[in-house]
CSV table of C-alpha atoms and ligand atoms in Angstrom, one decimal:
chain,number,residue,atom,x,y,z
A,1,UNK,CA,9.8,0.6,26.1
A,2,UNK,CA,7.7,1.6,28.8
A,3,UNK,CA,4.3,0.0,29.7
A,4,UNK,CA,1.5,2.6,31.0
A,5,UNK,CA,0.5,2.7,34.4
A,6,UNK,CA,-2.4,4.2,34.0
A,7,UNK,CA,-4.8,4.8,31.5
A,8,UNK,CA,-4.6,8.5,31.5
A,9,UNK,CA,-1.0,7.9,30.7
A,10,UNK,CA,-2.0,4.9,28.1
A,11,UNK,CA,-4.6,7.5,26.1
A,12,UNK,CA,-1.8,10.3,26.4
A,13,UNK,CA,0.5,7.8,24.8
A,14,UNK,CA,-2.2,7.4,22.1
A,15,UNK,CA,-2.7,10.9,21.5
A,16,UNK,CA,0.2,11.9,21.1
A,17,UNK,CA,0.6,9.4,18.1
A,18,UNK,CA,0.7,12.1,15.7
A,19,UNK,CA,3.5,13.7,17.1
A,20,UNK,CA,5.3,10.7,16.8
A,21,UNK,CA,4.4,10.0,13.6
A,22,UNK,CA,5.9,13.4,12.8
A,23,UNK,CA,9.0,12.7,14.2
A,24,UNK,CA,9.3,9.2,12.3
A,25,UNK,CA,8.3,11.5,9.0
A,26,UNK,CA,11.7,13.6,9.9
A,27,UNK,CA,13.9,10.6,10.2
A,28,UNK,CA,12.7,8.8,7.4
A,29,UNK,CA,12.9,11.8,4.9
A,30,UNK,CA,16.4,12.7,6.1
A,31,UNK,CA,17.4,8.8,5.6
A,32,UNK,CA,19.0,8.6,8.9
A,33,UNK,CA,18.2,4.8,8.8
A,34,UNK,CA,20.8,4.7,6.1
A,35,UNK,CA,23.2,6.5,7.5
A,36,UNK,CA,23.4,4.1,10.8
A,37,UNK,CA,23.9,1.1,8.5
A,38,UNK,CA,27.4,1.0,8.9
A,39,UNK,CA,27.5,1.5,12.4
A,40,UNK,CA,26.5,3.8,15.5
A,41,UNK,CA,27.0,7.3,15.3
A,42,UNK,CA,26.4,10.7,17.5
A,43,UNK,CA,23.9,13.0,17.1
A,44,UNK,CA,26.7,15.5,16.1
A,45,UNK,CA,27.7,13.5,13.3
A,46,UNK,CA,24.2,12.4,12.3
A,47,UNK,CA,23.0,16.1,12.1
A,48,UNK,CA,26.0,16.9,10.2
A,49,UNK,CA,25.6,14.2,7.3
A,50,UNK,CA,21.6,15.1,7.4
A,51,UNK,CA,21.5,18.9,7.5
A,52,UNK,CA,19.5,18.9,10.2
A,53,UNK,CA,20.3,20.5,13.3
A,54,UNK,CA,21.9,18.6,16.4
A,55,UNK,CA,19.4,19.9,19.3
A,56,UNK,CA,15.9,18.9,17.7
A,57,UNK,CA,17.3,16.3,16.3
A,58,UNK,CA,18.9,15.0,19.9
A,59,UNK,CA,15.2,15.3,21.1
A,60,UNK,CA,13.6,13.3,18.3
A,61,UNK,CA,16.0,10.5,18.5
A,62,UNK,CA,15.7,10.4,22.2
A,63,UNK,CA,11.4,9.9,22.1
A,64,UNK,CA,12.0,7.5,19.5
A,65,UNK,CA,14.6,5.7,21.5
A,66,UNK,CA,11.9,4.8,23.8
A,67,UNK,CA,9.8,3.4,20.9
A,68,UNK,CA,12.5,1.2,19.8
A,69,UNK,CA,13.7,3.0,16.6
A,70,UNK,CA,16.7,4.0,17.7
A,71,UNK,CA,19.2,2.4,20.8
A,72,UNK,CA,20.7,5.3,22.6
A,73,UNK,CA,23.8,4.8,24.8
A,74,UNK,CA,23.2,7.2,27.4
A,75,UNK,CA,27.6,6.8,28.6
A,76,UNK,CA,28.5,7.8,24.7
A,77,UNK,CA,25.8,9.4,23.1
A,78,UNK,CA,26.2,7.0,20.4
A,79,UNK,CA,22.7,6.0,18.4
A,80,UNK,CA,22.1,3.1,16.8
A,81,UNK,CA,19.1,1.6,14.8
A,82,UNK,CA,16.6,-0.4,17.2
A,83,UNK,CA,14.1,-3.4,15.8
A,84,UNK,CA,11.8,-1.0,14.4
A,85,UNK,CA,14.6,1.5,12.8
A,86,UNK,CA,16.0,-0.8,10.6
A,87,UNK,CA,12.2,-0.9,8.7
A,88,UNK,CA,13.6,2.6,8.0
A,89,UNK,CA,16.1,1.8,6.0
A,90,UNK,CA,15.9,2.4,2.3
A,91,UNK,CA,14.8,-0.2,0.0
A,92,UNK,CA,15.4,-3.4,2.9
A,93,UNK,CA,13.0,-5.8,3.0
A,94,UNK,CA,10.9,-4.7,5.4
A,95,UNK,CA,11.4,-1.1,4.4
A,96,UNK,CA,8.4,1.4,5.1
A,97,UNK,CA,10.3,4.3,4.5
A,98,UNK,CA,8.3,4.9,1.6
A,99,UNK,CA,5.1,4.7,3.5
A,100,UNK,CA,6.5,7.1,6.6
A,101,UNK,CA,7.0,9.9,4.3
A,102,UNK,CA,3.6,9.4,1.5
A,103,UNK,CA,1.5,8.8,4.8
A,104,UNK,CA,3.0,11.8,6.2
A,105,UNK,CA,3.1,13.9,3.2
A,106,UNK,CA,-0.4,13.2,2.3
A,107,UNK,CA,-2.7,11.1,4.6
A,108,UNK,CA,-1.8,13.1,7.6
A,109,UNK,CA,-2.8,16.3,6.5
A,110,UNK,CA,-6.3,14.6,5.3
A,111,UNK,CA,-6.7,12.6,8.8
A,112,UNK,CA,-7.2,16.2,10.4
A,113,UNK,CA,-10.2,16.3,8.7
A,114,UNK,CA,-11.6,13.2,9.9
A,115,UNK,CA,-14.2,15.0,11.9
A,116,UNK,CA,-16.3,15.9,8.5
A,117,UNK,CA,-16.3,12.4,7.2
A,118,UNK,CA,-17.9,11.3,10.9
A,119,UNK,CA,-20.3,14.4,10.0
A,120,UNK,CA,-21.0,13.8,6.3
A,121,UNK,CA,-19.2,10.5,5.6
A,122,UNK,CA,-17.2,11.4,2.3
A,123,UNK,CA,-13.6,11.0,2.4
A,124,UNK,CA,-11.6,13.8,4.8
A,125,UNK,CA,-9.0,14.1,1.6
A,126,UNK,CA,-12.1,14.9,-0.7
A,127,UNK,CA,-12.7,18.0,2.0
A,128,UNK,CA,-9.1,19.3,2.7
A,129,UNK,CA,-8.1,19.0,-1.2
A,130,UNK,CA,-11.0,19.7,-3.2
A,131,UNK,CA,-11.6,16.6,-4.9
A,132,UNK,CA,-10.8,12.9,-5.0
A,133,UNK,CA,-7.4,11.9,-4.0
A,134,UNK,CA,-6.1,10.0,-6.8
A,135,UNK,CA,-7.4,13.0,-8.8
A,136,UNK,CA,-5.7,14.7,-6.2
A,137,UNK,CA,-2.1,13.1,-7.0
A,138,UNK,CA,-2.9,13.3,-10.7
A,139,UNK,CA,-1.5,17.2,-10.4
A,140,UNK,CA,2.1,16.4,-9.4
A,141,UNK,CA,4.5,13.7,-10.9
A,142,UNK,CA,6.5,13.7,-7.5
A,143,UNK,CA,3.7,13.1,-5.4
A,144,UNK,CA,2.9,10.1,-8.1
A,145,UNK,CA,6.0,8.7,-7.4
A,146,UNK,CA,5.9,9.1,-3.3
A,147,UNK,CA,2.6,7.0,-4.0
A,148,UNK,CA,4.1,4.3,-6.1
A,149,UNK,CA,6.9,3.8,-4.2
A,150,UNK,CA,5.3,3.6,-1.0
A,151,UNK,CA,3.1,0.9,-2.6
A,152,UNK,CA,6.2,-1.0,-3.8
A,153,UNK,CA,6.9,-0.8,0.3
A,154,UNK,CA,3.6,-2.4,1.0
A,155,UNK,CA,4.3,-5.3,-1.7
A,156,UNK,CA,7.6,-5.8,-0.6
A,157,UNK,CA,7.4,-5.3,3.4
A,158,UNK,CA,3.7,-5.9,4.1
A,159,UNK,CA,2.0,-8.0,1.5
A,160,UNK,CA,4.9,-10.3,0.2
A,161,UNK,CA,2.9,-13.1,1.8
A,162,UNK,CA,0.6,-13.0,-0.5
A,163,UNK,CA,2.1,-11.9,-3.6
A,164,UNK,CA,4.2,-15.2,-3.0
A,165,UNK,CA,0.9,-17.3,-2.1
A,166,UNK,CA,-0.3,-16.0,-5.8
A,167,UNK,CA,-0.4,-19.0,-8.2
A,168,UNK,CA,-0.8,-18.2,-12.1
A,169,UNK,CA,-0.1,-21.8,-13.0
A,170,UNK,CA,-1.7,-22.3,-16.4
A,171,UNK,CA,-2.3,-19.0,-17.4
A,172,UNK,CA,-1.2,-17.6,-20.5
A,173,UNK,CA,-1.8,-14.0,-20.5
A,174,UNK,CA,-2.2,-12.2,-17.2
A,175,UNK,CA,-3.4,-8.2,-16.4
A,176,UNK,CA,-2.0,-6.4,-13.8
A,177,UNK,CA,-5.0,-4.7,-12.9
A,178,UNK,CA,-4.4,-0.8,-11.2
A,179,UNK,CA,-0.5,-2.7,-11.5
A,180,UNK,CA,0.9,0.7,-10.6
A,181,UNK,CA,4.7,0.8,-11.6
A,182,UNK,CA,4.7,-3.5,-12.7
A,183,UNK,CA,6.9,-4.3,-9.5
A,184,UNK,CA,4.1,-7.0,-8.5
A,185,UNK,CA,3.7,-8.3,-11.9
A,186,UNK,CA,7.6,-8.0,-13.0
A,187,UNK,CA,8.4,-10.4,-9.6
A,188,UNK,CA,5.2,-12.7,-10.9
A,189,UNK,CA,6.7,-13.3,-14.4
A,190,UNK,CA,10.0,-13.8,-12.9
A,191,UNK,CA,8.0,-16.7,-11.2
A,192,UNK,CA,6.3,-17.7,-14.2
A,193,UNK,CA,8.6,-17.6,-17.4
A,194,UNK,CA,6.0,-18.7,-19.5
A,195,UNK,CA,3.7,-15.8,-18.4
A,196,UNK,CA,3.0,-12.9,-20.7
A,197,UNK,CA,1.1,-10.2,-19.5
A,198,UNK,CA,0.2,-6.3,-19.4
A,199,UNK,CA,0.5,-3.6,-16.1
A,200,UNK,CA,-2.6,-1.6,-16.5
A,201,UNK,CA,-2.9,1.2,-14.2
A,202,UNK,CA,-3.2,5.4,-15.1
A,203,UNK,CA,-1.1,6.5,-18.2
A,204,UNK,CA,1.3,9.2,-15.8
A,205,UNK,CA,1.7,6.1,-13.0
A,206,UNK,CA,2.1,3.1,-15.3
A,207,UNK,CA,4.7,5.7,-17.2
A,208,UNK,CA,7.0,4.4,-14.9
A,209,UNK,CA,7.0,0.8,-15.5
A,210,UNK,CA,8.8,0.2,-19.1
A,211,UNK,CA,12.2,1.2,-17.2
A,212,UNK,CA,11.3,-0.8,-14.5
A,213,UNK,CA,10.1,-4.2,-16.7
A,214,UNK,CA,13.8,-4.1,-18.6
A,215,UNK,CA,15.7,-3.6,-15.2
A,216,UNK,CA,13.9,-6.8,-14.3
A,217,UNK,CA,14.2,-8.5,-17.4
A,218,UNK,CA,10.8,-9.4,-18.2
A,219,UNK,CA,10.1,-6.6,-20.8
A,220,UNK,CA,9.8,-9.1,-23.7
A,221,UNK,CA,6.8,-10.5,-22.2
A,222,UNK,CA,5.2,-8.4,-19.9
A,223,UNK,CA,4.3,-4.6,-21.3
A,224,UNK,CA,2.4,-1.4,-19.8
A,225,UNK,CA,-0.5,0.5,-21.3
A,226,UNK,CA,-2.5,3.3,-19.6
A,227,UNK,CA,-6.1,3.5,-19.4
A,228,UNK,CA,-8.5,4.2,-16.9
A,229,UNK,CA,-10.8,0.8,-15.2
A,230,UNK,CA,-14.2,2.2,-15.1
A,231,UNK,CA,-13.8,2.7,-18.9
A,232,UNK,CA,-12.0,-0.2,-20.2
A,233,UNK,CA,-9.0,-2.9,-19.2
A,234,UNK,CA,-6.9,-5.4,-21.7
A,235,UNK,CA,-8.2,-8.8,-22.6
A,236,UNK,CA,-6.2,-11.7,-20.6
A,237,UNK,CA,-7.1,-15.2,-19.2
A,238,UNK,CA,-6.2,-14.0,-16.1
A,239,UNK,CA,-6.8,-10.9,-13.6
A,240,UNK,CA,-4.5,-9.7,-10.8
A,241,UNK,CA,-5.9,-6.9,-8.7
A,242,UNK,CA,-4.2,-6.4,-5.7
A,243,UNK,CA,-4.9,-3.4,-3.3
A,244,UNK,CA,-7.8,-2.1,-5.9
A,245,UNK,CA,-11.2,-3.1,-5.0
A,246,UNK,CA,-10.8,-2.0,-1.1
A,247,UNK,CA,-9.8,1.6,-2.5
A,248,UNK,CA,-13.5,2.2,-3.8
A,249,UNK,CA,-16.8,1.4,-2.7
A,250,UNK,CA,-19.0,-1.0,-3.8
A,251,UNK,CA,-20.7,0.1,-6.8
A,252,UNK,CA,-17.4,1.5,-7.6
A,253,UNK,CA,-15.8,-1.5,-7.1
A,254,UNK,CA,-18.7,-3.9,-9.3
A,255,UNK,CA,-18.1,-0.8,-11.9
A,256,UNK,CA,-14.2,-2.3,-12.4
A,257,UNK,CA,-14.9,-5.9,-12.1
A,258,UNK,CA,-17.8,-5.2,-14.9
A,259,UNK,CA,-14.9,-4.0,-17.4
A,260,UNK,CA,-12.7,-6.9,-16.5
A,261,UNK,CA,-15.9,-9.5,-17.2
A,262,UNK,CA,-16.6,-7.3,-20.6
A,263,UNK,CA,-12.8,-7.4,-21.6
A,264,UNK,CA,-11.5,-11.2,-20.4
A,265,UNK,CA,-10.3,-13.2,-23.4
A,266,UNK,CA,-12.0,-16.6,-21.9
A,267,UNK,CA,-15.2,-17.5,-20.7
A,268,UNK,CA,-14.0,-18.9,-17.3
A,269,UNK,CA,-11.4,-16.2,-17.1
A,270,UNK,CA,-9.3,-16.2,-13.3
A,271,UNK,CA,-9.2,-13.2,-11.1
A,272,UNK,CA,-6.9,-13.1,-8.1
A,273,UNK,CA,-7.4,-10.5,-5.6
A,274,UNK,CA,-4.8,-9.6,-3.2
A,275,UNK,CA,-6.8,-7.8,-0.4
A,276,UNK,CA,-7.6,-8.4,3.5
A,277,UNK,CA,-10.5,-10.2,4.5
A,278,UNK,CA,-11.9,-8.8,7.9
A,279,UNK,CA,-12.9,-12.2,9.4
A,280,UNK,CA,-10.1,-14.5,8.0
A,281,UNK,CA,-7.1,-11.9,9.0
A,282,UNK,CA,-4.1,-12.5,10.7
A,283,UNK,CA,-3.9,-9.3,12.0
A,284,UNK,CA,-7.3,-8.0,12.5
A,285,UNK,CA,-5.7,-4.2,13.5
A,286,UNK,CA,-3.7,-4.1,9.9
A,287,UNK,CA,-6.8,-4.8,8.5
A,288,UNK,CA,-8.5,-1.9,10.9
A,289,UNK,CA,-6.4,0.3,10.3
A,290,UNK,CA,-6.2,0.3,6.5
A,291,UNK,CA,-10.1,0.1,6.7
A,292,UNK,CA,-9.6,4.0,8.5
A,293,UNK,CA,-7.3,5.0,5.9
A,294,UNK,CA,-9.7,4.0,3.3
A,295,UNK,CA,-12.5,6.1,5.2
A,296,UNK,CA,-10.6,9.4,5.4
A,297,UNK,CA,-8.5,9.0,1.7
A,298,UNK,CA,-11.2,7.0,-0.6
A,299,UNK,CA,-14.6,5.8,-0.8
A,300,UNK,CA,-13.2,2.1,-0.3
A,301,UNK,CA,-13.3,-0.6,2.6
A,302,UNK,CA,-11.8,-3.5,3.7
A,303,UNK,CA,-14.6,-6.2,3.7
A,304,UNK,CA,-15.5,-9.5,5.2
A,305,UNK,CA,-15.3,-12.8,3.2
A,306,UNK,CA,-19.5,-12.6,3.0
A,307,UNK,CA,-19.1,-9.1,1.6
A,308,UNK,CA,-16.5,-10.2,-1.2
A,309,UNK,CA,-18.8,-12.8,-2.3
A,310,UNK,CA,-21.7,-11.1,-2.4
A,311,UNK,CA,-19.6,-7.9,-4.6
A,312,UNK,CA,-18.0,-11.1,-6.9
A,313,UNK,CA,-21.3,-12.3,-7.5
A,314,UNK,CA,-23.2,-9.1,-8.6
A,315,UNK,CA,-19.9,-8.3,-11.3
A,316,UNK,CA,-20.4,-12.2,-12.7
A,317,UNK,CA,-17.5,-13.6,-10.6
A,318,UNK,CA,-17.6,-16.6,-8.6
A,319,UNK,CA,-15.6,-16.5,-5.1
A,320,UNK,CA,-13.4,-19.9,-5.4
A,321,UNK,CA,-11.6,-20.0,-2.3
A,322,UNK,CA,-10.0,-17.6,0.6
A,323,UNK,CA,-6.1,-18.4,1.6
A,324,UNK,CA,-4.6,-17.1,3.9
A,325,UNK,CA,-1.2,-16.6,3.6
A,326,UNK,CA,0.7,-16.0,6.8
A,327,UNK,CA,0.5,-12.0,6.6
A,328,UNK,CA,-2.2,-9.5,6.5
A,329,UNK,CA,-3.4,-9.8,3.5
A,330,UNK,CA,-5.8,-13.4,2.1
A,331,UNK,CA,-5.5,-14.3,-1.6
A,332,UNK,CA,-8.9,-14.3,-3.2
A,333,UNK,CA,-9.5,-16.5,-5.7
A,334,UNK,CA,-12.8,-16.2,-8.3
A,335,UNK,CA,-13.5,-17.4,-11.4
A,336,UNK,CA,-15.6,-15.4,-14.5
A,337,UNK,CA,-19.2,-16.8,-14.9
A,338,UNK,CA,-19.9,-16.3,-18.4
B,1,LIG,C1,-3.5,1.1,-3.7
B,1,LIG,S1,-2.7,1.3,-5.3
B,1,LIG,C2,-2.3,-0.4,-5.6
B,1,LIG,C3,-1.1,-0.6,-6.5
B,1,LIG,C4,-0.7,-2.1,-6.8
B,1,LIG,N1,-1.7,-2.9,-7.4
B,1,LIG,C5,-0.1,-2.8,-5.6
B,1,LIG,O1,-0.7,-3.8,-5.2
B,1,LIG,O2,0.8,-2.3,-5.0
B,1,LIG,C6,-4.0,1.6,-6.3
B,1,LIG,C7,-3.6,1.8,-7.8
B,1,LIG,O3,-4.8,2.0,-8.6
B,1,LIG,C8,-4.5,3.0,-9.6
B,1,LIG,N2,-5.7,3.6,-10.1
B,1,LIG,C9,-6.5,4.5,-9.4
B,1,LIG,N3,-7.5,4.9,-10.2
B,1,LIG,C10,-7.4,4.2,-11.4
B,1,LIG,C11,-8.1,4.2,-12.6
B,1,LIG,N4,-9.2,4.9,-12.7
B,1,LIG,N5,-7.7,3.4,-13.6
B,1,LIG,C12,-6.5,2.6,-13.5
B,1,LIG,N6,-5.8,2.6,-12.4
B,1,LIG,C13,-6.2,3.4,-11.3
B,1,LIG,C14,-3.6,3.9,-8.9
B,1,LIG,O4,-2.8,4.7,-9.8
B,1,LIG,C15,-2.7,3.0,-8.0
B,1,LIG,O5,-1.6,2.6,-8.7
């Protein structure tokens, strides 16, 4: 990788982010991760298993060679997958293949419209597709499930930290609040066997989670039902929310934590958050950076530990404790005041 020697070069670098971006979108779609996996190949052969053709192809691979995606012998034209290619790599670990294309396919188009949310300060995806975004994604069942899986990426790659550092001990009954497709809650109750518990989360995304619960066993105690949050959410002892409250802003955000207070099944009901916390993160630019994609997708932020108090408080909620878990992302522990 090359360092920049000046900063005309470093801010060219920078802007030309998106074009890189583009060309990340192009190998991740294509799964050319997984097609290195068992070992380096040429461009020739690469195009030919992709369908994409050899010359653009030769020039992606050789810009993202120098961003450590790829290795490129320059003697045999062989590619192989660098540190940051094997994150391309379908459902590994650390996969964000999911989030290269959704960002791509979605965010990006939005984030050229960031100029009117510096003007007017709504949401850039409210201005390029006509309404709000998960109103947006509502219209088309594929673009649902680019969503969902990218978020299972995030669980899995970004925020398994935290969903680790989550601990349900003593509950009985647990909500997944906004639980998209029950990944989170299906690994939880694999953790907890005594755990019984619901995903909650928009009737076409949570459609996905029944075959998802009996894949992972768990479907005998832990079930999905659709709904919307500002109107209602299932009665448990215990709330999980994680990646929710930063989509929306505050009044939104006090709107959802209202309908949990209204529908808990105890008076001290437990609500775990699983959200950053500007001045407790690890890493401050994670944090920064989903704080921009809330700007320009939602009407969310990503808050400080004074500002999640203050939002707990004014919904009835108590603010426990903070942990940080190693990762981005802080657990955040609160407790229903009846
Ligand atoms: C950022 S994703 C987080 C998903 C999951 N909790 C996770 O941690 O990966 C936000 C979720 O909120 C859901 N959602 C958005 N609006 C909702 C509403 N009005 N009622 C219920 N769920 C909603 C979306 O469908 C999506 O699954």
């Amino acid at each position: 990788m090359h360092t920049a020697a000046t900063p005309a070069l470093a801010m060219l670098r920078l802007l030309g982010g998106f074009q890189l971006s583009q060309a990340v979108y192009v190998v991740a779609r294509a799964g050319l991760a997984d097609q290195l996996l068992d070992g380096d190949r040429t461009v020739a052969q690469l195009a030919a298993a992709t369908g994409l053709r050899a010359d653009p192809l030769a020039r992606i691979v050789r810009v993202l060679a120098g961003q450590g995606v790829f290795t490129l012998d320059p003697a045999t034209g062989l590619v192989g997958l660098g540190p940051l290619g094997r994150t391309l790599v379908t459902g590994a670990p650390e996969s964000v293949r999911g989030i290269a294309v959704m960002w791509m396919e979605t965010h990006y188009p939005a984030f050229a419209e960031l100029w009117q949310t510096a003007e007017t300060g709504g949401p850039a995806a409210d201005h390029l597709f006509g309404m709000p975004y998960f109103a947006w994604l509502a219209q088309d069942p594929e673009k649902v499930a680019t969503f969902t899986a990218a978020m299972t990426d995030f669980a899995r790659a970004i925020r398994q930290d935290a969903f680790s550092a989550v601990e349900l001990d003593g509950a009985r009954t647990v909500v997944d609040v906004g639980g998209a497709d029950g990944a989170v809650l299906a690994a939880l109750a694999r953790r907890y066997p005594r755990l019984r518990g619901t995903v909650f989360d928009l009737p076409h995304v949570v459609a996905a989670a029944p075959l998802l619960l009996r894949a992972a066993g768990v479907d005998d105690r832990i079930t999905a039902v659709g709904g919307d949050f500002f109107v209602e959410v299932p009665s448990a002892d215990c709330y999980v929310a994680g990646f929710i409250l930063h989509d929306w802003s505050d009044g939104e955000a006090a709107r959802i934590l209202s309908r949990v207070h209204e529908a808990a099944a105890v008076p001290h009901a437990r609500l775990v958050l699983v959200e950053t916390v500007l001045d407790r993160c690890e890493a401050p630019e994670v944090a920064a950076l989903l704080d921009l994609t809330m700007l320009g997708m939602l009407t969310g932020r990503e808050r400080s530990g004074e500002e999640w108090r203050v939002l707990l408080e004014g919904a009835g909620f108590r603010l426990d404790r903070i942990r940080e878990t190693g990762g981005p992302m802080c657990v955040i522990e609160a407790t229903r005041v009846p």
